[in-house]
Coordinates of C-alpha atoms in Angstrom, one line a residue:
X1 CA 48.3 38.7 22.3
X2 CA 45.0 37.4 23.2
X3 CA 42.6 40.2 21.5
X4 CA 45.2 39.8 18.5
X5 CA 44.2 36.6 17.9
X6 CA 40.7 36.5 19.1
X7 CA 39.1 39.8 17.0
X8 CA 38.9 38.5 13.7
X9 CA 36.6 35.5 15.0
X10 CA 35.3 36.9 17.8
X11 CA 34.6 41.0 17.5
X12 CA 33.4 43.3 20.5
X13 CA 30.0 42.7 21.4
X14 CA 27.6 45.6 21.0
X15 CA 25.5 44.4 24.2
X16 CA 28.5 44.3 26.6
X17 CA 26.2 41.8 28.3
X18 CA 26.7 39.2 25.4
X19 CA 29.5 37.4 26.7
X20 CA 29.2 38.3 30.6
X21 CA 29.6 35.3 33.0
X22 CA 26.6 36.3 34.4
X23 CA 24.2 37.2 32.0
X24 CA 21.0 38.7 32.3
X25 CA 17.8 36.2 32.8
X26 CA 16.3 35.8 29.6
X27 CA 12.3 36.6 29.5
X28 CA 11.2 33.4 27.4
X29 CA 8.0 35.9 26.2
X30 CA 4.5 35.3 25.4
X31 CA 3.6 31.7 24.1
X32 CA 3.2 31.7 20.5
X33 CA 0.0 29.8 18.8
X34 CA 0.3 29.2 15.1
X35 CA -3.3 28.0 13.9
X36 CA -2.6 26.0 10.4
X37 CA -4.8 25.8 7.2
X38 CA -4.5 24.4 3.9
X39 CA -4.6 27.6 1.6
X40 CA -6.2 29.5 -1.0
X41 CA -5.4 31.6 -3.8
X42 CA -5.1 35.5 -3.5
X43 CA -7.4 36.2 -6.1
X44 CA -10.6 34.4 -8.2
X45 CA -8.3 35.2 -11.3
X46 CA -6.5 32.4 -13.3
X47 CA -3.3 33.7 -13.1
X48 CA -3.9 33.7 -8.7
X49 CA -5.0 30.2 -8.9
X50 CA -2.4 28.6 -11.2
X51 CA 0.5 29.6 -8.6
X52 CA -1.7 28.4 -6.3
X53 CA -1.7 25.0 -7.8
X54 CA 1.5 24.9 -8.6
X55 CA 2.8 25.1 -4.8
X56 CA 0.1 22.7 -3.8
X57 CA 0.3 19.8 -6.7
X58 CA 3.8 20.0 -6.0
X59 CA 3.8 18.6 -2.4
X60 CA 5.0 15.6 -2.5
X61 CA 2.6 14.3 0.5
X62 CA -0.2 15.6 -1.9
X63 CA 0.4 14.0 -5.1
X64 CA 2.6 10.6 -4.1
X65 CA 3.8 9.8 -7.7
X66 CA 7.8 9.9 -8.9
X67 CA 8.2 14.2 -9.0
X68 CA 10.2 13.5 -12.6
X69 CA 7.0 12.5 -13.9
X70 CA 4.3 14.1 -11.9
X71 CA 5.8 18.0 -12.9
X72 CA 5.4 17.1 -16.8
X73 CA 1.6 15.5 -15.9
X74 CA 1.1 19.1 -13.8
X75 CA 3.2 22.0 -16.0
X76 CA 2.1 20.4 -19.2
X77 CA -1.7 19.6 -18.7
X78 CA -3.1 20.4 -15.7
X79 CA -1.8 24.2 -14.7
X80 CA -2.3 25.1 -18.3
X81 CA -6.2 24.4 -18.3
X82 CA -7.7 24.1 -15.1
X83 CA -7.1 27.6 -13.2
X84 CA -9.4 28.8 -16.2
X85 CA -11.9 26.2 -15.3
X86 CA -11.4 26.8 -11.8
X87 CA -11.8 31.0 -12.3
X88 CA -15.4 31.1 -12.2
X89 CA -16.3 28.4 -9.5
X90 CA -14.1 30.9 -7.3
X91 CA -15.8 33.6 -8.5
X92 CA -19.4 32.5 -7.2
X93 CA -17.9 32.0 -4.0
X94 CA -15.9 34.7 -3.0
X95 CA -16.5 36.8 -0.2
X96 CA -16.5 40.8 -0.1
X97 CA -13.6 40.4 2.7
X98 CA -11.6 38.0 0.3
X99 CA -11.3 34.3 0.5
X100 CA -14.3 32.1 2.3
X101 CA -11.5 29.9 3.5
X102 CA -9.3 32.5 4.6
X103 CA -11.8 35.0 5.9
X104 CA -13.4 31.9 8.3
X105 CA -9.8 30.9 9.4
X106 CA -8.9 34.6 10.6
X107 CA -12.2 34.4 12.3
X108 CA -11.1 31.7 13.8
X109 CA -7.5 32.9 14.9
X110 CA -9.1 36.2 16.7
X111 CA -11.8 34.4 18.7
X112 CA -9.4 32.3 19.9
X113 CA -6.8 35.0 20.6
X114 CA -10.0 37.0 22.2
X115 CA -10.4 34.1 24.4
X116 CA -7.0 33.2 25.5
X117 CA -6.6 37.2 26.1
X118 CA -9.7 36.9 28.5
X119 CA -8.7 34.1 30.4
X120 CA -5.3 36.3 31.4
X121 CA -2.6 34.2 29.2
X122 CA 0.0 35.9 27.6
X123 CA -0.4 34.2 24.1
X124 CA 0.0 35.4 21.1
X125 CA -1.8 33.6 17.8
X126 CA -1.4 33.6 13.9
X127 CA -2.4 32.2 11.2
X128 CA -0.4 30.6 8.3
X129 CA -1.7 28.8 5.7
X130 CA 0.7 25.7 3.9
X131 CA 0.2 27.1 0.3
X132 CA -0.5 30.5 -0.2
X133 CA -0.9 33.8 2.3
X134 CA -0.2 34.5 4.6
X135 CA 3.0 31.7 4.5
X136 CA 3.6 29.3 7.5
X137 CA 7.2 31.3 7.5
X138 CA 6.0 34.5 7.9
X139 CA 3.6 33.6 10.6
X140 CA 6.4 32.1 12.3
X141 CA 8.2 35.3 11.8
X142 CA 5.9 37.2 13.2
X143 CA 5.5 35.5 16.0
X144 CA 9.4 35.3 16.6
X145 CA 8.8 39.6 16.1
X146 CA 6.9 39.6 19.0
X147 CA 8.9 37.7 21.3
X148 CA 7.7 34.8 21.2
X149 CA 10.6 31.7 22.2
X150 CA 7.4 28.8 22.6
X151 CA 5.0 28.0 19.6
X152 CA 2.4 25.6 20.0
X153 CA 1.6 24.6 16.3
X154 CA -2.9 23.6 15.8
X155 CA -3.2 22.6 12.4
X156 CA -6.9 23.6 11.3
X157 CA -7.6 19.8 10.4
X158 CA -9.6 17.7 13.0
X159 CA -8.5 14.0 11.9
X160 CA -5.1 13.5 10.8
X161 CA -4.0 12.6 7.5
X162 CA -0.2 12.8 6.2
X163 CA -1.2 15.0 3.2
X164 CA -2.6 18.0 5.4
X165 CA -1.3 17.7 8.7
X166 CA 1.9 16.2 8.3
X167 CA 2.7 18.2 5.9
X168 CA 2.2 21.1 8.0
X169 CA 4.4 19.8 10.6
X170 CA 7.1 19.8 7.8
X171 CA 7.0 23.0 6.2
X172 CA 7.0 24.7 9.8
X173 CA 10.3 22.3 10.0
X174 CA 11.9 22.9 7.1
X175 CA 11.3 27.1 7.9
X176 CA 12.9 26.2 11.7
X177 CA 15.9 24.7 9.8
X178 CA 17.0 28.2 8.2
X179 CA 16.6 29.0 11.9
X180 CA 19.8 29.9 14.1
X181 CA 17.9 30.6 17.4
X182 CA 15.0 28.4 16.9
X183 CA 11.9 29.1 18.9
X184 CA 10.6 25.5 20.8
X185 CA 7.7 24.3 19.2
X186 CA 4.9 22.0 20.3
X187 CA 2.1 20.3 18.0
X188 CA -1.2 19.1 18.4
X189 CA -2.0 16.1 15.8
X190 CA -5.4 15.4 15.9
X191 CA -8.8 16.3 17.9
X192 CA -11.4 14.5 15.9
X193 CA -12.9 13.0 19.4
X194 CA -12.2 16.7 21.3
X195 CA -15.4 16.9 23.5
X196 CA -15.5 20.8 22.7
X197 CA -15.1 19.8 18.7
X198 CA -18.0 17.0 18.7
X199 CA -20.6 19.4 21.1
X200 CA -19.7 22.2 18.6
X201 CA -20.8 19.9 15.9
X202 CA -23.7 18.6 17.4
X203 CA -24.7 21.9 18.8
X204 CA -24.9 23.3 15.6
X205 CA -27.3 20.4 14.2
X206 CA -29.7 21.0 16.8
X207 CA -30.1 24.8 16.5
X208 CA -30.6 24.3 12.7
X209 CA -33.1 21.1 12.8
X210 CA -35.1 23.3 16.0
X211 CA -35.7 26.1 13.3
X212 CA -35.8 24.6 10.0
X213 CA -37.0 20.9 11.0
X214 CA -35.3 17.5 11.0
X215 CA -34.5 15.9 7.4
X216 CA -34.4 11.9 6.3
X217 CA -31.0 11.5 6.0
X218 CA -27.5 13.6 7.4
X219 CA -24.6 13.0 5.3
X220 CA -21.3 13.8 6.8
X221 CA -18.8 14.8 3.8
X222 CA -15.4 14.3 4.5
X223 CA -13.0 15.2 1.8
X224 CA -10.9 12.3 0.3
X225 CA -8.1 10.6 0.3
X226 CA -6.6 7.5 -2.1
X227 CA -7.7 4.4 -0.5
X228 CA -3.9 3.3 -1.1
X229 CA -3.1 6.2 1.7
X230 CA -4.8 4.3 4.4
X231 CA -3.8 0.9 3.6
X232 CA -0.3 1.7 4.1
X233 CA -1.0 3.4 7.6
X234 CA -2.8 6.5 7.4
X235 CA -5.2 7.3 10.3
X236 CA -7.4 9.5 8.5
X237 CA -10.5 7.0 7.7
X238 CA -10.7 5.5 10.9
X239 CA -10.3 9.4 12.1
X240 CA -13.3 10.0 10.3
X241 CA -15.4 7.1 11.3
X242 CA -14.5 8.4 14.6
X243 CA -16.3 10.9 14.6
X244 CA -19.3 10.4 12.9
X245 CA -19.4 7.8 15.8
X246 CA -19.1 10.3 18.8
X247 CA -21.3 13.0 16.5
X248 CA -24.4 10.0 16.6
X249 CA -23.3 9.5 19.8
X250 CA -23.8 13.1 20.8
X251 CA -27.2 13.3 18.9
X252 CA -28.8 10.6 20.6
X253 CA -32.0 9.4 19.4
X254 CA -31.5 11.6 16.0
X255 CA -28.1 9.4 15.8
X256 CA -29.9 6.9 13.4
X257 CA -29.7 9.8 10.9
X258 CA -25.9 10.4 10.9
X259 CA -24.5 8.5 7.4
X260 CA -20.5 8.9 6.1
X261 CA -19.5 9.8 2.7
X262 CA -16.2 11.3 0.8
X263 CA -16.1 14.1 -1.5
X264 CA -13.5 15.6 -3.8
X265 CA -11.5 12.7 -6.0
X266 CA -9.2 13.5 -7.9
X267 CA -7.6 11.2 -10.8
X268 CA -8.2 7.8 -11.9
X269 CA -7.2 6.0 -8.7
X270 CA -10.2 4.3 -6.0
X271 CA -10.9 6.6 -3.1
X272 CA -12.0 6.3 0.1
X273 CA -15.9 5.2 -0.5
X274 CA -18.6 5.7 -0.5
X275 CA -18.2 8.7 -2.9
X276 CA -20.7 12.1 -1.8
X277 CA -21.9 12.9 -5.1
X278 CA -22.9 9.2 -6.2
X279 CA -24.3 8.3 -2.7
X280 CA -26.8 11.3 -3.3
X281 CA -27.8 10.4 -6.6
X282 CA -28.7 6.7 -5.4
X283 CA -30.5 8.3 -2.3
X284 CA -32.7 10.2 -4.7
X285 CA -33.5 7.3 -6.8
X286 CA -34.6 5.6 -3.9
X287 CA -37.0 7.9 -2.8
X288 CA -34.8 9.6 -0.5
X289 CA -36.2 13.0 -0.5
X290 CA -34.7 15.4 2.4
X291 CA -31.4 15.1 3.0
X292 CA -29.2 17.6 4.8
X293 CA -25.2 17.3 4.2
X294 CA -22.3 18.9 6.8
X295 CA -18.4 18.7 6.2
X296 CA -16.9 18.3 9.5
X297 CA -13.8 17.9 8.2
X298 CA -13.7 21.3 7.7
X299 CA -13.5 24.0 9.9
X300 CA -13.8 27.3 7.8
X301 CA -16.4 27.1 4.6
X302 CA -14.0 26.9 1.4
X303 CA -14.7 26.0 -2.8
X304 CA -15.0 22.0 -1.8
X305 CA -17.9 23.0 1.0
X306 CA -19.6 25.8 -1.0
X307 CA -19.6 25.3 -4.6
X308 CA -18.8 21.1 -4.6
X309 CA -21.6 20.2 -2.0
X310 CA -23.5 23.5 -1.8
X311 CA -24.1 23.7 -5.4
X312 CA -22.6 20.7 -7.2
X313 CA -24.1 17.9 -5.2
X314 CA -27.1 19.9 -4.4
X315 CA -27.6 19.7 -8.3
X316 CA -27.1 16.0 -9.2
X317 CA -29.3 15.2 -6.1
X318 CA -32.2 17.3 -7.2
X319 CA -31.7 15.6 -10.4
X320 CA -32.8 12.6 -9.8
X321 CA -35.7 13.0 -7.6
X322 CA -34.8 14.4 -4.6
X323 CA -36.9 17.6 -3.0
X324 CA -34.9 19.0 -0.3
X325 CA -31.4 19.7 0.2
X326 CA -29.9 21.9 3.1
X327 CA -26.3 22.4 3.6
X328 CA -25.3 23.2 7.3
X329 CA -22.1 25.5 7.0
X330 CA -18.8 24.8 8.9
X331 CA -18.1 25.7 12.0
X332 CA -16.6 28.9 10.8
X333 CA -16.7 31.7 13.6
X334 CA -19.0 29.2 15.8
X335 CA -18.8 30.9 18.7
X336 CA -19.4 27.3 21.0
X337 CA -16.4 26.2 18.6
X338 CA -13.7 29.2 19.0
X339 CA -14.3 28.9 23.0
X340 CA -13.9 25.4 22.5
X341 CA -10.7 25.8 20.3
X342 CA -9.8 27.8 22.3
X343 CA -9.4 25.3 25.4
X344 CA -8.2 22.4 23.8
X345 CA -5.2 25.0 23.0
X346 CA -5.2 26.1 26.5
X347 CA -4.3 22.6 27.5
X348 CA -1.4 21.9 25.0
X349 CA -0.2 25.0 26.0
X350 CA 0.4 23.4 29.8
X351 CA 3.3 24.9 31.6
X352 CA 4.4 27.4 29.0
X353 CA 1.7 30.2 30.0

């Protein structure tokens, strides 16, 4: 009378283990390691780049306007004009192997993987990217594919801000939601002060000023954000000012050098100040004439490193007067950095490997 009742609900079990008092011990699998970065488009084509656009204008942590309004500012005006503006500046920076930001952040992902491997964890690592490919989901997926019951999620952002890293954390959140067995999931939030991250950083100024001499001036560009964003209790600026702090620090008597700007604005609204592009321009003018400019806020070279500073602010600065301008590229596949990315993963990963 039982199994009369019961086999509609409740069928035979294929695995005769399924429903044993005493199941098997369950192997919880390699740890899982899901590096994060914002995105890029498939293709330099406009077609590429406005569904690009589309997925990342629409983030509500991006754009912080009423959605009603903001989709007839984006689908009516913006998506129908600047892909094609955007086509060629994509164009000029586009690597044989693809995408500059994704070919860096793959980079990035083996090295660490390489170094994990060698130190004898069992950890397996992807990377997803929040708009675009390869998805956050379908890293996830993967990972899931290969076992893995622990992911430790390592956004690819240094300081925190709610528009890159937060919104990581939710999209890898709303994925687990459609989840039945869910995997457990750690994330690290920030490492702008990581000892490994600032020596990376200041490892790589020294090699380049030992071969290609010191300049007047070094501008760390950190990309944007509405100054709105931090008074209502984003972390991101004082993030920053972080560490340009530690990176003088770490430099020492060349410390003096270290100055702070922000680059890429976008709309009508103030920013966080002072802006790259203008503080360049008034350098020059005042007979600034070396300068050399890193984004550390970046860890894989993208359009906003290569074509905004490398070539856009590189342009308004020679403009005006000045003679030398050097750009020192991200820390890409540093090989000081994936070692130390490595280890600052090796500790979050504490007691699951």
């Amino acid at each position: 009378m039982f199994k009369l009742f019961a086999s509609p609900y409740l069928p035979e079990p294929a695995d005769p283990h399924a429903f044993s008092t005493e199941p098997p011990p369950r192997d919880p699998g390699p740890a899982g390691v899901l590096l994060v970065n914002l995105g890029t488009p498939d293709e330099p084509t406009a077609g590429s780049i406005r569904r690009y656009l589309a997925e990342f204008l629409s983030d509500p942590r991006v754009i912080e306007i009423p959605q009603w309004l903001w989709q007839v500012i984006l689908r009516a005006f913006i998506l129908t004009r600047r892909p094609q503006a955007l086509a060629p500046r994509y164009r000029e920076i586009w690597l044989e192997q693809g995408s500059p930001l994704l070919v860096w952040s793959q980079a990035q992902a083996q090295g660490v993987q390489q170094h994990l491997a060698a130190q004898g964890r069992d950890v397996r690592v992807e990377l997803g990217m929040r708009y675009g490919n390869p998805s956050i989901a379908s890293a996830i997926d993967r990972l899931r594919a290969a076992g893995c019951q622990r992911i430790l999620v390592a956004p690819m952002y240094p300081q925190y801000a709610a528009s890159t890293t937060a919104t990581a954390v939710d999209r890898v959140a709303s994925h687990a939601a459609a989840l039945r067995d869910q995997p457990e999931f750690r994330f690290i939030k920030r490492y702008h002060d990581d000892p490994a991250y600032i020596g990376a950083l200041a490892g790589q100024v020294r090699n380049y000023w030992a071969q290609h001499g010191k300049p007047q001036r070094l501008l760390l560009s950190f990309h944007g954000l509405p100054r709105r964003t931090v008074e209502q209790g984003d972390p991101y600026y004082r993030d920053c000012m972080e560490t340009a702090a530690l990176l003088r620090q770490a430099l020492g008597a060349d410390g003096g050098l270290v100055h702070v700007a922000f680059q890429s604005r976008f709309g009508a609204e103030k920013w966080l100040e002072p802006y790259t592009e203008p503080t360049l321009r008034q350098w020059a003018r005042d007979g600034i004439g070396q300068v050399d400019v890193m984004c550390p806020g970046f860890l894989a070279d993208c359009l906003e490193t290569m074509e905004e500073i490398q070539m856009q602010c590189r342009d308004a600065f020679l403009a005006e007067g000045g003679r030398q301008f050097r750009y020192l590229p991200c820390l890409n596949d540093d090989a000081d950095w994936t070692a130390g990315f490595a280890a600052l993963i090796g500790k979050h990963l504490a007691g699951w490997v």
